[in-house]
Amino acid sequence: MTEFEKLIYNKHLAETRSNQGKPFKLRQNFDKVDESTKLYLTKLANFFNKHKNININKFFKAPFAIYKDKPHLGLDFYLSMKAVKLYREYINSINRQSPDSDDAKKSFKLSMEFVIKFCKEKKIKFSDYVDYREENSMNSFFEHLKHGKITLLFLFMYPSFESNLNRLMLRLDNTFSAIPSMISLK
């Protein structure tokens, strides 16, 4: 087993046990892990490597946050489209929660940490984050928001956020209003 697969196993274990109110100890010895579990871990590792935008902790937490009955979910569940759908619902629910909630405050802090790291990597000022974009693409914050790296609440901290959002909406509106005239030209 790779170190990444071991990490995935322990993150799943920690999230499952803690959400059921049970104690847990991270597994150190993986010699006696059955073959089906190893297969699931390999598939999950491939999934997370392919979709680097997915936050592993939030991915495993999502079903417990959405379902209130605290189900027991094996590793095989996380290979389903249902798990991906729950992850997306969870990310959206984070963006819709009250700004005064503990989760919102924690998410705000994680957003700030992510943006600081991003700004250092791209060598840009923190204040320029919402205006930053790669060549021929949308502002980077749209992608970060979509993938749950930052929250909507965090973006409102930037004075230019609303103008960037309005500019995009205007561009989309112009694009969609031009479609009927393009069709009639044919």
Coordinates of C-alpha atoms in Angstrom, one line a residue:
M1 CA 0.0 0.0 0.0
T2 CA 1.2 3.5 -0.7
E3 CA 1.4 6.2 1.9
F4 CA -1.4 8.1 0.2
E5 CA -3.7 5.0 0.5
K6 CA -2.8 4.7 4.2
L7 CA -3.7 8.3 4.6
I8 CA -7.0 7.8 2.9
Y9 CA -7.8 4.8 5.1
N10 CA -7.0 6.8 8.3
K11 CA -9.0 9.8 7.2
H12 CA -12.0 7.6 6.5
L13 CA -11.5 5.8 9.8
A14 CA -11.3 9.1 11.8
E15 CA -14.3 10.7 10.1
T16 CA -16.5 7.5 10.4
R17 CA -15.7 6.9 14.1
S18 CA -15.8 10.5 15.2
N19 CA -19.2 11.1 13.5
Q20 CA -20.6 8.0 15.3
G21 CA -19.3 9.4 18.6
K22 CA -16.8 6.5 19.0
P23 CA -13.1 6.7 19.8
F24 CA -10.5 5.8 17.2
K25 CA -6.9 5.2 16.9
L26 CA -5.1 5.8 13.6
R27 CA -3.9 2.5 12.0
Q28 CA -0.2 2.2 11.9
N29 CA 0.2 -1.4 10.7
F30 CA -1.5 -2.2 7.4
D31 CA -0.1 -5.8 7.0
K32 CA -3.5 -7.4 7.7
V33 CA -5.7 -5.3 5.5
D34 CA -7.9 -7.5 3.3
E35 CA -7.6 -7.4 -0.4
S36 CA -11.0 -5.8 -1.1
T37 CA -10.1 -2.9 1.2
K38 CA -6.8 -2.5 -0.6
L39 CA -8.7 -2.4 -3.9
Y40 CA -11.1 0.3 -2.7
L41 CA -8.1 2.3 -1.4
T42 CA -6.3 2.1 -4.7
K43 CA -9.4 3.2 -6.6
L44 CA -10.0 6.1 -4.1
A45 CA -6.3 7.1 -4.4
N46 CA -6.7 7.2 -8.2
F47 CA -9.9 9.2 -7.8
F48 CA -8.3 11.8 -5.5
N49 CA -5.2 12.0 -7.8
K50 CA -7.4 12.6 -10.8
H51 CA -9.6 15.2 -8.9
K52 CA -7.1 17.1 -6.9
N53 CA -9.6 19.8 -6.3
I54 CA -11.6 17.5 -3.9
N55 CA -10.9 18.1 -0.2
I56 CA -10.5 14.5 1.2
N57 CA -11.6 15.5 4.7
K58 CA -14.8 17.2 3.4
F59 CA -15.4 14.3 1.0
F60 CA -15.5 11.8 3.9
K61 CA -17.4 14.2 6.1
A62 CA -20.1 15.1 3.5
P63 CA -22.5 12.1 4.1
F64 CA -22.5 12.6 7.8
A65 CA -23.2 16.3 7.5
I66 CA -26.0 15.7 5.0
Y67 CA -27.6 12.6 6.5
K68 CA -28.7 13.2 10.1
D69 CA -29.0 9.5 11.0
K70 CA -25.2 9.0 10.9
P71 CA -25.0 6.0 8.6
H72 CA -22.1 3.5 8.6
L73 CA -20.5 3.8 5.2
G74 CA -17.8 1.6 3.9
L75 CA -15.0 2.6 1.6
D76 CA -17.0 1.2 -1.4
F77 CA -19.7 3.9 -0.9
Y78 CA -17.1 6.6 -1.6
L79 CA -16.5 5.2 -5.0
S80 CA -20.1 5.9 -6.0
M81 CA -21.6 8.9 -7.8
K82 CA -23.9 9.3 -4.7
A83 CA -20.8 10.2 -2.7
V84 CA -19.7 12.8 -5.2
K85 CA -23.2 14.3 -5.2
L86 CA -23.2 14.4 -1.4
Y87 CA -19.8 16.2 -1.5
R88 CA -21.2 18.8 -3.8
E89 CA -24.3 19.3 -1.6
Y90 CA -22.1 19.6 1.4
I91 CA -19.9 22.3 -0.3
N92 CA -23.0 24.2 -1.3
S93 CA -24.4 23.9 2.3
I94 CA -21.2 25.4 3.6
N95 CA -21.6 28.4 1.4
R96 CA -25.3 28.9 2.5
Q97 CA -24.8 28.7 6.3
S98 CA -25.1 31.6 8.7
P99 CA -22.0 33.8 8.9
D100 CA -22.1 33.5 12.7
S101 CA -22.0 29.7 12.8
D102 CA -18.9 28.0 14.1
D103 CA -18.6 26.1 10.8
A104 CA -18.7 29.3 8.8
K105 CA -16.0 30.8 11.0
K106 CA -13.9 27.7 10.6
S107 CA -14.5 27.7 6.8
F108 CA -13.6 31.4 6.6
K109 CA -10.3 30.7 8.4
L110 CA -9.5 27.7 6.0
S111 CA -10.4 29.9 3.0
M112 CA -8.0 32.5 4.3
E113 CA -5.2 29.9 4.7
F114 CA -5.9 28.6 1.2
V115 CA -5.8 32.1 -0.4
I116 CA -2.5 33.0 1.5
K117 CA -0.9 29.8 0.2
F118 CA -2.3 30.4 -3.4
C119 CA -1.0 34.0 -3.4
K120 CA 2.4 32.9 -2.3
E121 CA 2.5 30.3 -5.0
K122 CA 1.4 32.8 -7.7
K123 CA 3.5 35.6 -6.3
I124 CA 0.6 38.0 -6.0
K125 CA -0.7 40.3 -3.3
F126 CA -3.4 39.1 -1.0
S127 CA -5.5 42.1 -2.0
D128 CA -5.2 41.1 -5.7
Y129 CA -6.6 37.6 -5.3
V130 CA -10.1 38.2 -6.7
D131 CA -8.7 40.0 -9.7
Y132 CA -6.2 37.2 -10.5
R133 CA -6.7 34.9 -13.4
E134 CA -4.6 32.7 -15.7
E135 CA -4.4 33.7 -19.4
N136 CA -7.6 33.1 -21.3
S137 CA -9.6 32.0 -18.3
M138 CA -12.0 33.2 -15.7
N139 CA -10.8 34.6 -12.4
S140 CA -9.3 31.9 -10.3
F141 CA -11.7 32.4 -7.4
F142 CA -14.5 31.0 -9.4
E143 CA -12.8 27.6 -9.7
H144 CA -11.8 27.7 -6.0
L145 CA -15.3 28.5 -5.0
K146 CA -16.7 25.7 -7.1
H147 CA -14.4 23.2 -5.6
G148 CA -14.9 24.3 -2.0
K149 CA -11.4 25.7 -1.4
I150 CA -13.0 29.0 -0.4
T151 CA -16.4 30.2 0.7
L152 CA -18.7 32.8 -0.7
L153 CA -18.6 34.7 2.6
F154 CA -14.9 35.0 2.4
L155 CA -15.1 36.5 -1.1
F156 CA -17.3 39.3 0.1
M157 CA -14.3 40.6 2.1
Y158 CA -12.8 41.9 -1.1
P159 CA -14.2 45.2 -2.4
S160 CA -13.8 44.2 -6.1
F161 CA -15.5 40.8 -5.7
E162 CA -19.0 42.1 -6.5
S163 CA -17.8 44.0 -9.6
N164 CA -16.0 40.9 -10.9
L165 CA -19.2 38.8 -10.3
N166 CA -21.3 41.5 -12.0
R167 CA -18.9 41.6 -14.9
L168 CA -19.2 37.9 -15.4
M169 CA -23.0 37.9 -15.2
L170 CA -23.1 40.7 -17.8
R171 CA -20.8 38.7 -20.1
L172 CA -23.0 35.6 -19.7
D173 CA -26.1 37.6 -20.3
N174 CA -24.7 39.1 -23.5
T175 CA -23.6 35.6 -24.6
F176 CA -27.0 34.1 -24.1
S177 CA -28.8 37.1 -25.7
A178 CA -26.7 36.7 -28.8
I179 CA -27.6 33.0 -29.3
P180 CA -31.0 33.7 -31.0
S181 CA -29.5 36.1 -33.5
M182 CA -26.7 33.6 -34.3
I183 CA -29.3 30.9 -35.0
S184 CA -31.4 33.2 -37.2
L185 CA -28.3 34.0 -39.3
K186 CA -28.0 30.4 -40.5

